[in-house]
């Protein structure tokens, strides 16, 4: 009898755990589906709106009824964005690497919001090049990317933070799966790791004021950041500036295979559906309980993010198997 009772009790514990798990998932899904109301009087400022995620996001936010303030780098980008949109979308030229430009944009937003404060700040501006083997880089090559992707996020956030505090709003920072797993040299991965860290620290520091901070971690998508032309152009520049001794240690075949690898990755794995990213951004701005992190894209959810938790030797081995081998390698 005791053996029979023991056999019955064990499944009961399993059923209880399963029931709690199902209940937790149901509550999470319900909580995740709750949204704010009255968005028509809420202002959102987005950087990097000339193309890509920022461009698509601004169009969607306007359709949602938000008052959209878009920061573009070029006049052409601003004109293209405003074409076919209504009065609820306004643009301004802003360079996130220029403190005076960011300050002017903040003052413009302050005037546009009329003392209501800023509900949302989306730090989307970014660049990817130059990227390549670390030894091919010079210090200024790192600086050019870090100034936009990391320091630009910090500069813009600190400038707009008083407006965000006034509205008890949201800050949405665009990082990357390469901010969770560094797969190539150059400033891009470093900058995205920096955005992750800055966002975590910021979230913990300012949650007392009712401000929510979310991180978007896109996988590979077809945007200007993944465009092959500038990537290849910069790789040729890096290769040509190398000392002959360093160039010989890699060999011409390494360079050719590296270029082919970039073409294969960008042509095969880049998703053209940018809504997978912009939908995450919109959720972060409209949900009552926005998530801390959003993994956008199937490659992010099922490859990059899971791999980021793997032991270093496994990740190193996988990347080494994909990358070409230098001519003078020791192994």
CSV table of C-alpha atoms in Angstrom, one decimal, residues 105-320:
chain,number,residue,atom,x,y,z
A,105,UNK,CA,16.9,68.7,-31.0
A,106,UNK,CA,16.0,68.5,-27.3
A,107,UNK,CA,15.0,72.2,-27.3
A,108,UNK,CA,12.9,71.7,-30.4
A,109,UNK,CA,11.2,68.6,-28.8
A,110,UNK,CA,10.6,70.6,-25.6
A,111,UNK,CA,8.9,73.3,-27.6
A,112,UNK,CA,6.8,70.8,-29.6
A,113,UNK,CA,5.6,68.9,-26.5
A,114,UNK,CA,4.5,72.2,-24.9
A,115,UNK,CA,5.4,71.3,-21.3
A,116,UNK,CA,3.8,67.8,-21.4
A,117,UNK,CA,7.1,66.0,-21.4
A,118,UNK,CA,8.2,63.2,-23.7
A,119,UNK,CA,6.5,59.8,-23.5
A,120,UNK,CA,9.0,57.9,-25.6
A,121,UNK,CA,12.7,58.1,-26.7
A,122,UNK,CA,13.8,55.5,-29.2
A,123,UNK,CA,17.6,55.5,-29.6
A,124,UNK,CA,17.8,53.8,-33.0
A,125,UNK,CA,20.6,55.7,-34.9
A,126,UNK,CA,23.5,53.4,-35.6
A,127,UNK,CA,26.2,52.3,-38.0
A,128,UNK,CA,28.1,49.0,-38.5
A,129,UNK,CA,31.2,49.8,-40.5
A,130,UNK,CA,34.1,49.3,-40.3
A,131,UNK,CA,33.9,45.7,-39.2
A,132,UNK,CA,36.5,43.0,-39.7
A,133,UNK,CA,39.4,41.3,-38.0
A,134,UNK,CA,40.6,43.3,-35.0
A,135,UNK,CA,44.2,43.5,-36.2
A,136,UNK,CA,43.1,45.3,-39.3
A,137,UNK,CA,41.6,48.2,-37.3
A,138,UNK,CA,43.1,51.4,-36.2
A,139,UNK,CA,42.0,53.3,-33.1
A,140,UNK,CA,40.0,55.8,-35.2
A,141,UNK,CA,38.1,52.9,-36.8
A,142,UNK,CA,36.7,52.0,-33.4
A,143,UNK,CA,35.9,55.6,-32.5
A,144,UNK,CA,33.8,56.2,-35.7
A,145,UNK,CA,31.4,53.4,-34.6
A,146,UNK,CA,31.4,54.0,-30.9
A,147,UNK,CA,30.6,57.7,-31.3
A,148,UNK,CA,27.3,56.8,-33.0
A,149,UNK,CA,26.2,53.5,-31.5
A,150,UNK,CA,27.3,54.0,-27.9
A,151,UNK,CA,28.2,57.6,-27.1
A,152,UNK,CA,25.3,58.8,-29.3
A,153,UNK,CA,22.9,56.8,-27.2
A,154,UNK,CA,24.3,58.1,-24.0
A,155,UNK,CA,24.4,61.7,-25.2
A,156,UNK,CA,20.9,61.7,-26.4
A,157,UNK,CA,19.5,59.9,-23.4
A,158,UNK,CA,21.0,62.3,-20.9
A,159,UNK,CA,19.9,65.3,-22.9
A,160,UNK,CA,16.2,64.1,-23.1
A,161,UNK,CA,16.0,62.5,-19.6
A,162,UNK,CA,14.4,65.5,-18.0
A,163,UNK,CA,11.6,65.4,-20.6
A,164,UNK,CA,11.1,61.7,-20.1
A,165,UNK,CA,10.9,62.1,-16.3
A,166,UNK,CA,8.2,64.8,-16.7
A,167,UNK,CA,6.0,62.3,-18.6
A,168,UNK,CA,7.1,59.2,-16.7
A,169,UNK,CA,7.8,57.8,-20.1
A,170,UNK,CA,9.8,55.1,-21.9
A,171,UNK,CA,13.3,54.8,-23.2
A,172,UNK,CA,13.9,52.2,-25.9
A,173,UNK,CA,17.5,51.5,-26.8
A,174,UNK,CA,18.4,49.5,-29.9
A,175,UNK,CA,21.2,47.0,-29.2
A,176,UNK,CA,21.8,43.8,-31.2
A,177,UNK,CA,22.3,40.1,-30.8
A,178,UNK,CA,25.9,41.0,-31.3
A,179,UNK,CA,25.7,42.9,-28.0
A,180,UNK,CA,25.2,39.4,-26.5
A,181,UNK,CA,27.7,37.4,-28.5
A,182,UNK,CA,30.7,39.1,-30.1
A,183,UNK,CA,31.2,37.6,-33.6
A,184,UNK,CA,33.4,40.0,-35.4
A,185,UNK,CA,36.1,42.7,-34.8
A,186,UNK,CA,35.6,46.4,-35.0
A,187,UNK,CA,33.5,48.8,-32.9
A,188,UNK,CA,30.1,47.4,-33.6
A,189,UNK,CA,30.0,44.5,-31.1
A,190,UNK,CA,31.8,46.6,-28.5
A,191,UNK,CA,29.2,49.4,-28.9
A,192,UNK,CA,26.3,47.1,-28.6
A,193,UNK,CA,27.7,45.5,-25.5
A,194,UNK,CA,28.0,49.1,-24.2
A,195,UNK,CA,24.3,49.8,-25.0
A,196,UNK,CA,23.3,46.7,-23.1
A,197,UNK,CA,25.3,47.7,-20.1
A,198,UNK,CA,24.2,51.4,-20.2
A,199,UNK,CA,20.6,50.4,-20.5
A,200,UNK,CA,20.7,48.0,-17.5
A,201,UNK,CA,22.4,50.6,-15.3
A,202,UNK,CA,19.9,53.3,-16.5
A,203,UNK,CA,16.9,51.1,-15.8
A,204,UNK,CA,18.0,50.3,-12.3
A,205,UNK,CA,18.8,53.9,-11.6
A,206,UNK,CA,15.6,55.6,-12.8
A,207,UNK,CA,12.8,53.1,-12.2
A,208,UNK,CA,12.0,55.1,-9.0
A,209,UNK,CA,10.6,57.9,-11.3
A,210,UNK,CA,8.2,55.6,-13.2
A,211,UNK,CA,10.4,55.4,-16.2
A,212,UNK,CA,10.7,52.1,-18.1
A,213,UNK,CA,13.8,51.2,-20.1
A,214,UNK,CA,13.7,48.5,-22.8
A,215,UNK,CA,16.4,47.0,-24.9
A,216,UNK,CA,15.7,45.8,-28.5
A,217,UNK,CA,18.1,43.0,-29.7
A,218,UNK,CA,17.5,42.5,-33.4
A,219,UNK,CA,19.0,39.6,-35.3
A,220,UNK,CA,20.1,40.1,-38.9
A,221,UNK,CA,17.8,42.2,-41.0
A,222,UNK,CA,18.1,43.9,-44.4
A,223,UNK,CA,18.9,47.5,-43.5
A,224,UNK,CA,21.6,50.1,-44.3
A,225,UNK,CA,23.6,48.5,-41.4
A,226,UNK,CA,23.8,45.2,-43.2
A,227,UNK,CA,24.2,46.7,-46.7
A,228,UNK,CA,27.1,44.8,-48.5
A,229,UNK,CA,28.4,47.8,-50.5
A,230,UNK,CA,29.7,49.8,-47.5
A,231,UNK,CA,30.9,46.7,-45.7
A,232,UNK,CA,33.0,45.5,-48.7
A,233,UNK,CA,34.2,49.0,-49.3
A,234,UNK,CA,35.5,49.3,-45.7
A,235,UNK,CA,37.0,45.9,-45.8
A,236,UNK,CA,39.0,46.8,-48.9
A,237,UNK,CA,40.1,50.0,-47.2
A,238,UNK,CA,41.2,48.1,-44.1
A,239,UNK,CA,43.1,45.5,-46.1
A,240,UNK,CA,44.9,48.1,-48.2
A,241,UNK,CA,46.0,50.1,-45.1
A,242,UNK,CA,47.7,47.1,-43.5
A,243,UNK,CA,51.5,46.8,-43.3
A,244,UNK,CA,52.8,44.3,-45.8
A,245,UNK,CA,54.0,42.0,-43.0
A,246,UNK,CA,50.5,41.8,-41.5
A,247,UNK,CA,48.8,41.4,-44.9
A,248,UNK,CA,51.2,38.5,-45.7
A,249,UNK,CA,50.4,36.8,-42.4
A,250,UNK,CA,46.7,36.5,-43.5
A,251,UNK,CA,47.2,36.1,-47.3
A,252,UNK,CA,45.1,37.1,-50.3
A,253,UNK,CA,43.0,33.9,-50.1
A,254,UNK,CA,42.0,34.8,-46.5
A,255,UNK,CA,40.8,38.2,-47.7
A,256,UNK,CA,38.9,36.7,-50.6
A,257,UNK,CA,37.2,34.1,-48.4
A,258,UNK,CA,36.3,36.7,-45.8
A,259,UNK,CA,34.6,38.8,-48.4
A,260,UNK,CA,32.7,35.8,-49.7
A,261,UNK,CA,31.6,34.9,-46.2
A,262,UNK,CA,30.2,38.4,-45.6
A,263,UNK,CA,28.2,38.1,-48.9
A,264,UNK,CA,26.9,34.7,-47.9
A,265,UNK,CA,25.8,35.9,-44.5
A,266,UNK,CA,24.1,39.1,-45.6
A,267,UNK,CA,22.4,37.5,-48.6
A,268,UNK,CA,21.3,34.4,-46.8
A,269,UNK,CA,20.4,35.4,-43.2
A,270,UNK,CA,19.2,39.0,-43.4
A,271,UNK,CA,15.4,39.1,-42.9
A,272,UNK,CA,13.6,41.7,-45.0
A,273,UNK,CA,10.6,41.9,-42.6
A,274,UNK,CA,11.5,44.9,-40.5
A,275,UNK,CA,8.1,44.7,-38.7
A,276,UNK,CA,9.5,42.0,-36.5
A,277,UNK,CA,11.7,44.7,-34.9
A,278,UNK,CA,9.4,47.7,-35.1
A,279,UNK,CA,6.6,45.6,-33.5
A,280,UNK,CA,8.9,45.1,-30.5
A,281,UNK,CA,9.5,48.8,-30.3
A,282,UNK,CA,5.8,49.6,-30.4
A,283,UNK,CA,5.1,47.1,-27.7
A,284,UNK,CA,7.8,48.7,-25.5
A,285,UNK,CA,6.0,52.1,-26.0
A,286,UNK,CA,2.4,51.0,-25.7
A,287,UNK,CA,2.4,48.1,-23.2
A,288,UNK,CA,1.5,48.8,-19.6
A,289,UNK,CA,4.3,46.4,-18.6
A,290,UNK,CA,7.0,46.6,-21.3
A,291,UNK,CA,9.6,43.9,-21.3
A,292,UNK,CA,13.2,44.5,-20.3
A,293,UNK,CA,14.5,42.8,-23.5
A,294,UNK,CA,13.0,42.0,-26.9
A,295,UNK,CA,14.7,39.5,-29.1
A,296,UNK,CA,13.6,40.3,-32.6
A,297,UNK,CA,13.8,37.8,-35.4
A,298,UNK,CA,13.9,34.0,-35.4
A,299,UNK,CA,17.7,33.9,-35.6
A,300,UNK,CA,17.9,36.0,-32.5
A,301,UNK,CA,15.5,33.8,-30.6
A,302,UNK,CA,16.7,30.4,-31.6
A,303,UNK,CA,20.4,30.9,-32.5
A,304,UNK,CA,22.2,34.0,-31.2
A,305,UNK,CA,20.6,34.4,-27.8
A,306,UNK,CA,20.8,30.7,-26.9
A,307,UNK,CA,24.4,30.5,-28.1
A,308,UNK,CA,25.3,33.5,-26.0
A,309,UNK,CA,24.8,31.3,-22.9
A,310,UNK,CA,27.0,28.5,-24.2
A,311,UNK,CA,30.5,28.0,-22.8
A,312,UNK,CA,33.2,30.1,-24.5
A,313,UNK,CA,35.0,27.2,-26.0
A,314,UNK,CA,31.9,26.0,-27.8
A,315,UNK,CA,31.2,29.5,-29.3
A,316,UNK,CA,34.9,29.9,-30.2
A,317,UNK,CA,34.9,26.5,-31.9
A,318,UNK,CA,31.7,27.2,-33.9
A,319,UNK,CA,33.0,30.6,-35.1
A,320,UNK,CA,36.4,29.2,-35.9
